[in-house]
Short mmCIF file of C-alpha atoms in Angstrom, two decimals:
data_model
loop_
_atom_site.label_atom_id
_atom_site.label_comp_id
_atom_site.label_asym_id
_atom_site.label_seq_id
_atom_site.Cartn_x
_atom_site.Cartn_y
_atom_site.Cartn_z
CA UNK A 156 -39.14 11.11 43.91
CA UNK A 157 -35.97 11.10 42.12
CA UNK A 158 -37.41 8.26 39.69
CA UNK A 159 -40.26 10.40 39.46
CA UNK A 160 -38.05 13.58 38.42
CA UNK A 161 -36.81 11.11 35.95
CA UNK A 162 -39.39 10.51 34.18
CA UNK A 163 -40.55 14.60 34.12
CA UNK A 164 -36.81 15.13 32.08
CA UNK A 165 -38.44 12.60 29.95
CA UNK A 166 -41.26 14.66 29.49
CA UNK A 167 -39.70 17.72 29.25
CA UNK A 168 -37.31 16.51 26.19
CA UNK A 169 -40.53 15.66 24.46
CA UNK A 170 -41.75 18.96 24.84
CA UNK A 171 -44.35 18.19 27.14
CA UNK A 172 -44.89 19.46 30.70
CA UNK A 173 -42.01 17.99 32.62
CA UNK A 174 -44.36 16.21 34.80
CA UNK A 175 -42.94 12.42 36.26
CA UNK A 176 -45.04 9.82 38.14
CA UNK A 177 -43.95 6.36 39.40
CA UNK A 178 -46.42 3.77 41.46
CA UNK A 179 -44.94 1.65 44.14
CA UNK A 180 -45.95 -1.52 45.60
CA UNK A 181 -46.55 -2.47 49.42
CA UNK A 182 -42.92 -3.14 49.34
CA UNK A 183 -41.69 -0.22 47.86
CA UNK A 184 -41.06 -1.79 44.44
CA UNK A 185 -42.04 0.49 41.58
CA UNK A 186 -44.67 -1.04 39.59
CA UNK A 187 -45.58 1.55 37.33
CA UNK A 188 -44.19 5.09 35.56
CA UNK A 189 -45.25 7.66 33.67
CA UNK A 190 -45.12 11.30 32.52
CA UNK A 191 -46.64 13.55 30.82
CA UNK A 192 -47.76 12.78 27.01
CA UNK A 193 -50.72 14.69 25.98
CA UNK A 194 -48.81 16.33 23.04
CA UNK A 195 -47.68 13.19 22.31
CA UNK A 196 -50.60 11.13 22.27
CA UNK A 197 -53.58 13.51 21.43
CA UNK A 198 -55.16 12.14 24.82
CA UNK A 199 -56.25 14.62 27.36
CA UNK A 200 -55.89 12.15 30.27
CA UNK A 201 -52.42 11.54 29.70
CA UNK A 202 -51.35 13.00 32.50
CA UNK A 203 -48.39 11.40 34.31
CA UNK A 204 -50.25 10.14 36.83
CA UNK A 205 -52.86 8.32 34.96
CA UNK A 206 -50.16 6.80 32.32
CA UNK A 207 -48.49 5.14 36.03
CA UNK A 208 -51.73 4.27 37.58
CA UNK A 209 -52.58 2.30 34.46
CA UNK A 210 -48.97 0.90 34.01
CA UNK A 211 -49.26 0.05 37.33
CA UNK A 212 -52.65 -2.00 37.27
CA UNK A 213 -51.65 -3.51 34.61
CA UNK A 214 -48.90 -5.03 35.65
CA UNK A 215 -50.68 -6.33 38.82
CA UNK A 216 -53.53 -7.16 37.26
CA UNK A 217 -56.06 -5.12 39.36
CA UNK A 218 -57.28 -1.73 39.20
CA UNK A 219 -57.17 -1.42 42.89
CA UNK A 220 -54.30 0.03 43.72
CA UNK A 221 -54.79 0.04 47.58
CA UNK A 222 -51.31 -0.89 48.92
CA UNK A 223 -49.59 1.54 46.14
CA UNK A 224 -48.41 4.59 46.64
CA UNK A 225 -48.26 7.13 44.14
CA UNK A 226 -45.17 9.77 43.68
CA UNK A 227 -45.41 12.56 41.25
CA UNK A 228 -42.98 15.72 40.87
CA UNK A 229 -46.93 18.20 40.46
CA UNK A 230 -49.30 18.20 43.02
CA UNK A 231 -51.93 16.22 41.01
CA UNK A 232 -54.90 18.34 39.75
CA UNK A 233 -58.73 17.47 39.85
CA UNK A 234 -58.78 14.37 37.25
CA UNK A 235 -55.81 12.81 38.40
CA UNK A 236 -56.97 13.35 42.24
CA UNK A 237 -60.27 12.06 41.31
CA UNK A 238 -58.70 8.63 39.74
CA UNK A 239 -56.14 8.37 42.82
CA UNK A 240 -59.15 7.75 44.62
CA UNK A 241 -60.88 5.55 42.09
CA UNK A 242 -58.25 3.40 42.64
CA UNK A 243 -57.99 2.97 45.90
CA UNK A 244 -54.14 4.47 45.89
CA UNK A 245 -52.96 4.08 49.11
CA UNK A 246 -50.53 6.96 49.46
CA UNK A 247 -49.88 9.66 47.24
CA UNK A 248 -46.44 11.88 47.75
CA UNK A 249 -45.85 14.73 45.83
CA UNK A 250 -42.70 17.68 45.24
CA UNK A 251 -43.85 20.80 43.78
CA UNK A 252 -47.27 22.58 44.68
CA UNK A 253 -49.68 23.55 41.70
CA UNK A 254 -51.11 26.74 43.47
CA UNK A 255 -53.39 27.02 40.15
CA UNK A 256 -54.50 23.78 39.58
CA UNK A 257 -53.80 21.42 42.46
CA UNK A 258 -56.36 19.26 43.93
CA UNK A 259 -54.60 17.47 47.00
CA UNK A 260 -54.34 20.49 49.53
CA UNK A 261 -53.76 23.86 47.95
CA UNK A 262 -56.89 25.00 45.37
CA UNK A 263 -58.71 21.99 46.62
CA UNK A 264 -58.40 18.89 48.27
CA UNK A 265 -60.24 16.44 46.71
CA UNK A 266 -58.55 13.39 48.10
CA UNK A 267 -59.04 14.19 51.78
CA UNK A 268 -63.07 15.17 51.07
CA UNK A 269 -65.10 13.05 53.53
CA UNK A 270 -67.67 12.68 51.50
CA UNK A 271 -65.56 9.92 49.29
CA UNK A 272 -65.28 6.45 50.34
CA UNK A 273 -61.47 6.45 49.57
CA UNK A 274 -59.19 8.75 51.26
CA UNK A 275 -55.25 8.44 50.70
CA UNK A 276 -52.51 8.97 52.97
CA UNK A 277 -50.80 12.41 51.19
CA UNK A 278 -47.09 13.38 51.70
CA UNK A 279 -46.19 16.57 50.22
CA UNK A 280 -43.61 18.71 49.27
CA UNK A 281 -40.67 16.38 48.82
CA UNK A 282 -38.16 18.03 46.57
CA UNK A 283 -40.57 20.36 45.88
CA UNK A 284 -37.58 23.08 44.76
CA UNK A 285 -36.36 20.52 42.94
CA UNK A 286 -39.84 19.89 41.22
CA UNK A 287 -40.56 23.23 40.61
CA UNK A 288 -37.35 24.24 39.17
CA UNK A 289 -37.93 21.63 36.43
CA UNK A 290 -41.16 23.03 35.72
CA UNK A 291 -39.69 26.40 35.54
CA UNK A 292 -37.25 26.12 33.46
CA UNK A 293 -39.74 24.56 30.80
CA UNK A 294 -42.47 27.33 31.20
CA UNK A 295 -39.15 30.03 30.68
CA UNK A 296 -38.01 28.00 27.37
CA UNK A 297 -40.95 28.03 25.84
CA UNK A 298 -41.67 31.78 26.13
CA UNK A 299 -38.13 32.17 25.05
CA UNK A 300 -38.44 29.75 22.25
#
């Protein structure tokens, strides 16, 4: 999580959501990273989530991401849920809870829904003050700013 909180400062000093993602291997190598770079890009999907998944498959060379596990500082909302699954992610772990937007437990839980053929392992709230706080602070400067 703390590479993942990483790459949300990254975010954050580009003015975009301080969101951070990394995907690790089966052995707990890290594979892929991401954050946040809608602004930044123009893309709507570039959420940090999808920017790891992709680094992440590309550097393995497979889209199925079944022995990878997936930390991210934001609970991950419907899209990036939805492509967690897609890919077969075996794992996700996540720090701060997105009661507004959140799609892995709190507004809904599309990862765990039965009625998918992929279901991931899900691990959250690690350094979720620590997450949020981030997030926080951002939302405050730019109200400020």
């Amino acid at each position: 999580m703390r590479q993942a909180l990483d790459e949300a400062r990254k975010a954050f000093e580009g003015e975009e959501v301080p969101v951070g993602a990394v995907v690790l291997d089966g052995s707990g190598a890290v594979v892929g990273t991401g954050h946040n770079d809608r602004e930044r890009t123009f893309d709507p999907t570039g959420h940090a989530e999808i920017v790891a998944m992709r680094a992440a498959a590309s550097r393995l060379g497979t889209w199925r991401l079944s022995p990878c596990t997936l930390v991210v500082t934001l609970e991950p909302c419907t899209m990036c849920a939805g492509a967690s699954v897609q890919a077969r992610i075996g794992r996700i772990v996540y720090g701060a809870v997105d009661a507004k937007a959140g799609a892995v437990g709190s507004l809904w839980d599309v990862v765990r829904d039965r009625r998918l053929n992929h279901r991931p392992e899900v691990v959250a709230g690690v350094l979720a003050a620590e997450c949020g706080a981030l997030l926080s602070e951002f939302f405050a400067h730019r109200r400020v700013g």
